[in-house]
mmCIF file of C-alpha atoms in Angstrom:
data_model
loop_
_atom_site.group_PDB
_atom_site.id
_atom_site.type_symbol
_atom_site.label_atom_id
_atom_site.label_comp_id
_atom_site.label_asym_id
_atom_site.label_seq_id
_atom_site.Cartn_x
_atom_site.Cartn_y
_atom_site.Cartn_z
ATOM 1 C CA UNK A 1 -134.292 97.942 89.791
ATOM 2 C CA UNK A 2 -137.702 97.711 90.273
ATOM 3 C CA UNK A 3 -140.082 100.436 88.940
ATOM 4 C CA UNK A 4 -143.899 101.934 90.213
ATOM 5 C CA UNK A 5 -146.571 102.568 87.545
ATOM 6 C CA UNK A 6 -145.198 105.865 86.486
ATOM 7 C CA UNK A 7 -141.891 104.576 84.870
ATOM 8 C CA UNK A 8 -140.006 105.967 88.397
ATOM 9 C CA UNK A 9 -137.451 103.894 89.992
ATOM 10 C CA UNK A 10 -138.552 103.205 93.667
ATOM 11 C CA UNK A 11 -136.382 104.602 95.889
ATOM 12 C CA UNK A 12 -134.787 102.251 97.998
ATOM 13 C CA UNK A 13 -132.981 100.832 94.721
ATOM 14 C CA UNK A 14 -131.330 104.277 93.661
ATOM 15 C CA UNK A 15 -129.049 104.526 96.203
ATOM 16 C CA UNK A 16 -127.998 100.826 95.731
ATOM 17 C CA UNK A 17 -127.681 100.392 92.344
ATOM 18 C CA UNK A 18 -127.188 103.742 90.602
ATOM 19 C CA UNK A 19 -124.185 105.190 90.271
ATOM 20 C CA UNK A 20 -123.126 107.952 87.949
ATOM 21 C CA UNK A 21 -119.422 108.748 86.869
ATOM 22 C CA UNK A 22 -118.343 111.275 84.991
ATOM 23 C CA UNK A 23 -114.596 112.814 83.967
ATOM 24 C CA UNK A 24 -112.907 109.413 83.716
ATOM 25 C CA UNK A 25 -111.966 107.289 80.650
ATOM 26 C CA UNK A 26 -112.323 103.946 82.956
ATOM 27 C CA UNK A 27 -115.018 101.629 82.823
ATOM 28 C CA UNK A 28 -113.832 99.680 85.713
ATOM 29 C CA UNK A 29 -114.677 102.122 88.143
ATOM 30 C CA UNK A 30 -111.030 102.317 89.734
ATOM 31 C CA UNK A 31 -110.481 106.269 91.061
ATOM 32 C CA UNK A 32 -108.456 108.718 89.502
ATOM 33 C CA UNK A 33 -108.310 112.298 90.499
ATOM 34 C CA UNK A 34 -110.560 113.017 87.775
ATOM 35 C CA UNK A 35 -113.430 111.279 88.389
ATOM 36 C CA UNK A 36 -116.599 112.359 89.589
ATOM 37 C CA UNK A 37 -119.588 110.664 91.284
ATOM 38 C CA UNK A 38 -123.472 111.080 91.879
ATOM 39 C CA UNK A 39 -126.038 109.682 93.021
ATOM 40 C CA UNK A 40 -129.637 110.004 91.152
ATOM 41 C CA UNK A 41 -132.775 111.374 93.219
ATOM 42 C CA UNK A 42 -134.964 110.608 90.072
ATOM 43 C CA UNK A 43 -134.932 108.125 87.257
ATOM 44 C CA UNK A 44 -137.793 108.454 84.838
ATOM 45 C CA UNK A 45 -138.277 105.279 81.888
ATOM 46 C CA UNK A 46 -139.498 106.229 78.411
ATOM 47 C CA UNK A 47 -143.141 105.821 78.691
ATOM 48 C CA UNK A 48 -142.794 103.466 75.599
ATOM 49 C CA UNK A 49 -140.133 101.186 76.496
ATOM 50 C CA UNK A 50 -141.153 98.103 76.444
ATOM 51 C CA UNK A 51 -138.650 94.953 77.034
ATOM 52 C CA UNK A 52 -141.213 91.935 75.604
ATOM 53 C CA UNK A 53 -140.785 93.607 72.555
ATOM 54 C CA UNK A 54 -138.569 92.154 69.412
ATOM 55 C CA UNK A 55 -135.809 95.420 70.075
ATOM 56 C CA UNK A 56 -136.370 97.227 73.718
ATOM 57 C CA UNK A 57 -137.528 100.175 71.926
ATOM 58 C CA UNK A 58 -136.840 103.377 73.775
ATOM 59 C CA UNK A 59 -134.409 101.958 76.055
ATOM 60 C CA UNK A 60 -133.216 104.723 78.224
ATOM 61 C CA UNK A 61 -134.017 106.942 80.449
ATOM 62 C CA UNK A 62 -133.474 110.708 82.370
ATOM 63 C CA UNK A 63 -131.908 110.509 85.588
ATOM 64 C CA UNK A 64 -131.880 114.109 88.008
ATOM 65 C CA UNK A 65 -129.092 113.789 89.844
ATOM 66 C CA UNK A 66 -128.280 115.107 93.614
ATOM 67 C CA UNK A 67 -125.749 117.061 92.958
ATOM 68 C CA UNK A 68 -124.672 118.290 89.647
ATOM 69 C CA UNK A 69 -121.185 117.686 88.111
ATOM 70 C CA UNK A 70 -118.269 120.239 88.245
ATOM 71 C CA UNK A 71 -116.485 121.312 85.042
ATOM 72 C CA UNK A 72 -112.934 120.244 85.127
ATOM 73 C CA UNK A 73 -109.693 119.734 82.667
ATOM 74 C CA UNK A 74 -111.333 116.085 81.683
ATOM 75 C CA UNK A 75 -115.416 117.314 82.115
ATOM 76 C CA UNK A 76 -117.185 119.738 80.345
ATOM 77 C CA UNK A 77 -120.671 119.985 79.386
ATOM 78 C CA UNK A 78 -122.521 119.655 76.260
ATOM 79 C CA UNK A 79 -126.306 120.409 75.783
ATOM 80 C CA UNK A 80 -128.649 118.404 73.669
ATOM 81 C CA UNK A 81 -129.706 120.428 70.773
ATOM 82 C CA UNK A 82 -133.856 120.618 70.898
ATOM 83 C CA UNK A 83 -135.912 120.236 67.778
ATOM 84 C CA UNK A 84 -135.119 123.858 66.253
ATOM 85 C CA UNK A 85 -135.448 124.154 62.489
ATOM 86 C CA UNK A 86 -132.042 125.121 62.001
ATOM 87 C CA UNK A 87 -130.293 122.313 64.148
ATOM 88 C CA UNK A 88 -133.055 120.159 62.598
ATOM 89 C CA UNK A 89 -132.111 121.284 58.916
ATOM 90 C CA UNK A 90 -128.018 120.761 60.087
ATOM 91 C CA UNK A 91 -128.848 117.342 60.873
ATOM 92 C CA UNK A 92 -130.611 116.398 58.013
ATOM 93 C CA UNK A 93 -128.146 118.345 55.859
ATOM 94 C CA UNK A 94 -125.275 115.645 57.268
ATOM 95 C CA UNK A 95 -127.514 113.145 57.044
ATOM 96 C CA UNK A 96 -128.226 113.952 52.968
ATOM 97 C CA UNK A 97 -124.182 114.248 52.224
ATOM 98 C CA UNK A 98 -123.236 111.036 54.619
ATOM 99 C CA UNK A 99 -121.315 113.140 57.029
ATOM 100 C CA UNK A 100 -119.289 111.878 59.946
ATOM 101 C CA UNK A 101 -120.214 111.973 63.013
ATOM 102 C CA UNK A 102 -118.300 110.332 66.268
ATOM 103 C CA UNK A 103 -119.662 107.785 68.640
ATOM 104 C CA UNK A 104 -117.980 106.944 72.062
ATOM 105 C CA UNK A 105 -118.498 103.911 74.115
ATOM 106 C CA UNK A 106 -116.728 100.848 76.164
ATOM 107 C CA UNK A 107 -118.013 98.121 73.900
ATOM 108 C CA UNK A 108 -116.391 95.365 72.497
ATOM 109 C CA UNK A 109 -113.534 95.984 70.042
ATOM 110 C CA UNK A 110 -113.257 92.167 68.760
ATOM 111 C CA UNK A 111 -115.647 90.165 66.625
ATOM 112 C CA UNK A 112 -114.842 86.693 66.061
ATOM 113 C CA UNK A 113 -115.865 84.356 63.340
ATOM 114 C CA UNK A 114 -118.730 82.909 65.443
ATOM 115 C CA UNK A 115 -120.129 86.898 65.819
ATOM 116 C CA UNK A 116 -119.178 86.318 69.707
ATOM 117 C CA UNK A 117 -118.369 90.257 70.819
ATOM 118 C CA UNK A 118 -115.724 90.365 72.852
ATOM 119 C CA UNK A 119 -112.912 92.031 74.627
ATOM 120 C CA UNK A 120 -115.239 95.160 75.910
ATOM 121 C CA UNK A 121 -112.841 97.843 76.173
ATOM 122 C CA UNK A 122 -111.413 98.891 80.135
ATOM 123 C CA UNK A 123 -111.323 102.785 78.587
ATOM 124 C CA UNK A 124 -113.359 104.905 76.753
ATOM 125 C CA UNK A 125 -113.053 104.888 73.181
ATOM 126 C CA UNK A 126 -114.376 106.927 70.056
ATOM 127 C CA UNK A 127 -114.863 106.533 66.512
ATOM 128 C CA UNK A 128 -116.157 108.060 63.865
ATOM 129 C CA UNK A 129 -119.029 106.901 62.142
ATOM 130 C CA UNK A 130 -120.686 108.024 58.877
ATOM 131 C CA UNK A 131 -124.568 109.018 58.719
ATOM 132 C CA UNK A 132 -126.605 107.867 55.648
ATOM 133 C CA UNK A 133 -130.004 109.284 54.823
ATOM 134 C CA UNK A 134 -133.407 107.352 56.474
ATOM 135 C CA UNK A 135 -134.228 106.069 52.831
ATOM 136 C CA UNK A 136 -130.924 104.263 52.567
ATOM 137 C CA UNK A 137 -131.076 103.394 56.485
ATOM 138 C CA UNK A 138 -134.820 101.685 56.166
ATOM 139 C CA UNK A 139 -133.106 99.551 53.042
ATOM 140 C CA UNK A 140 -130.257 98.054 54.662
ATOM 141 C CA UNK A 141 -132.993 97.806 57.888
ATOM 142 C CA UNK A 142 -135.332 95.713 55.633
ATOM 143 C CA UNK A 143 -134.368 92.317 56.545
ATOM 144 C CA UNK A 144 -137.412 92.438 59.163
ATOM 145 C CA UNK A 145 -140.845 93.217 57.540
ATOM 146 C CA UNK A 146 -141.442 96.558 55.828
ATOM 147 C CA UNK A 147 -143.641 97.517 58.227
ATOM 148 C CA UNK A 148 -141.195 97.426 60.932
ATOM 149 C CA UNK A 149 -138.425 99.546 59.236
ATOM 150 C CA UNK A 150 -141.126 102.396 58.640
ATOM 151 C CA UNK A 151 -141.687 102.543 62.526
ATOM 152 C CA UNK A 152 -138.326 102.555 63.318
ATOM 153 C CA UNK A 153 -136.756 104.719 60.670
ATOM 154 C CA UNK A 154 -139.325 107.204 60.285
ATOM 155 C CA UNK A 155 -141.566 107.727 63.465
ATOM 156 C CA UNK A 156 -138.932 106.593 66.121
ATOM 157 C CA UNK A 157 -136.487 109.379 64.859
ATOM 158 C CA UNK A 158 -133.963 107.290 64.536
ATOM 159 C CA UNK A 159 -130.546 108.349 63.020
ATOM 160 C CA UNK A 160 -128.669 105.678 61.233
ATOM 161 C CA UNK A 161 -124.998 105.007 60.802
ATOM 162 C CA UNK A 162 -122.454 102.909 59.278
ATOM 163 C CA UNK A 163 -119.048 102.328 59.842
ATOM 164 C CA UNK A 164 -116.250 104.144 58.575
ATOM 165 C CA UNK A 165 -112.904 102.546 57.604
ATOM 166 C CA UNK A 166 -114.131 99.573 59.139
ATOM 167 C CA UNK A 167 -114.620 101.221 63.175
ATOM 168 C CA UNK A 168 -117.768 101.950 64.346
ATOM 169 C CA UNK A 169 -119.463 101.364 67.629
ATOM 170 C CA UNK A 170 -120.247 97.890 68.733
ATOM 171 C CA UNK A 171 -122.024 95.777 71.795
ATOM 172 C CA UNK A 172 -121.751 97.693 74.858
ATOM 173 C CA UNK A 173 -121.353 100.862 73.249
ATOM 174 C CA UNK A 174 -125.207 102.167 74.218
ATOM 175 C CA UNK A 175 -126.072 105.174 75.696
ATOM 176 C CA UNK A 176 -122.564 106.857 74.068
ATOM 177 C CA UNK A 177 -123.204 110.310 72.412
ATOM 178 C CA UNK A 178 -123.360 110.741 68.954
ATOM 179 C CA UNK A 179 -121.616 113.792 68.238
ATOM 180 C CA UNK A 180 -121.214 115.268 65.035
ATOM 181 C CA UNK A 181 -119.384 118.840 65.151
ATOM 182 C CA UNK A 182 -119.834 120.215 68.708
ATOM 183 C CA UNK A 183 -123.294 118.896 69.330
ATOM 184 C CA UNK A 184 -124.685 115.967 70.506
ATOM 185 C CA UNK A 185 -127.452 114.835 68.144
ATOM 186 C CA UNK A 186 -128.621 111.587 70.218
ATOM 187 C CA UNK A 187 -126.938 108.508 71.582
ATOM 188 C CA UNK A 188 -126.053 104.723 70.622
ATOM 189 C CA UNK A 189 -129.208 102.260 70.655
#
């Protein structure tokens, strides 16, 4: 897609490109009676993101959609917590005692010997995953310089996890939810 000085797709593209599908396990895109489908009006960048960089840092984006989605037996909606002290302290609270969170995605569910990702999964999958604390994330971060783990750890917000018994998301798992309890905290990066 191509995109005007503002971060906003341009037009012409949305209706080409973008699709959004909701109430189906299937990446493939094949109907079932469950599925759902809209069409953005407005996609709006991260002002930040940047894809010369080392990482494409803030790599997603807000799309307004036509028509909004219809609860169903397979769809029901969540709401982003906002930056409220006590979802704030609940996070950091999991955070400080490695609590598990889940992560769901269609990303690759083999890694080879050669760390080739492969066989990317044809239905949504979840997992849980275990938060650690920012100090412990920035160490096992540290194999770039010092510099760059502060930045990412601390002033990019990030929340860091690690597997847990050996599943945790994987290529082609961005943009899944990271839920932990009944509330999304953020999303795979």
């Amino acid at each position: 897609a191509e995109f005007d000085g503002n971060g906003e797709v341009v037009r012409a593209h949305d209706e080409q490109y973008v699709r959004v599908f909701a109430g189906t396990i299937y990446s493939n895109l094949v109907p079932d009676e469950n599925q759902q489908h809209r069409v953005p009006d407005l996609i709006l960048l991260h002002p930040s993101c940047r894809h010369s960089d080392f990482f494409t840092n803030f790599d997603f984006a807000v799309l307004r959609l036509q028509l909004p989605f219809f609860p169903s037996p397979s769809l029901v909606h969540f709401e982003m917590e906002t930056e409220s002290d006590p979802v704030l302290k609940a996070l950091a609270l999991k955070m400080n005692t490695n609590g598990l969170c889940t992560v769901v995605g269609w990303g690759a569910q083999t890694v080879n010997y050669s760390d080739d990702y492969i066989n990317a999964s044809s239905t949504l999958k979840k997992t849980q995953v275990q938060l650690i604390d920012w100090k412990e994330c920035s160490y096992r971060l540290c194999r770039y310089p010092k510099r760059f783990c502060d930045v990412f750890v601390f002033h990019l917000g990030a929340i860091c996890v690690v597997p847990y018994y050996h599943s945790s998301n994987c290529k082609g798992d961005n943009g899944g939810a990271l839920i932990c309890g009944s509330q999304i905290f953020g999303f795979a990066s």
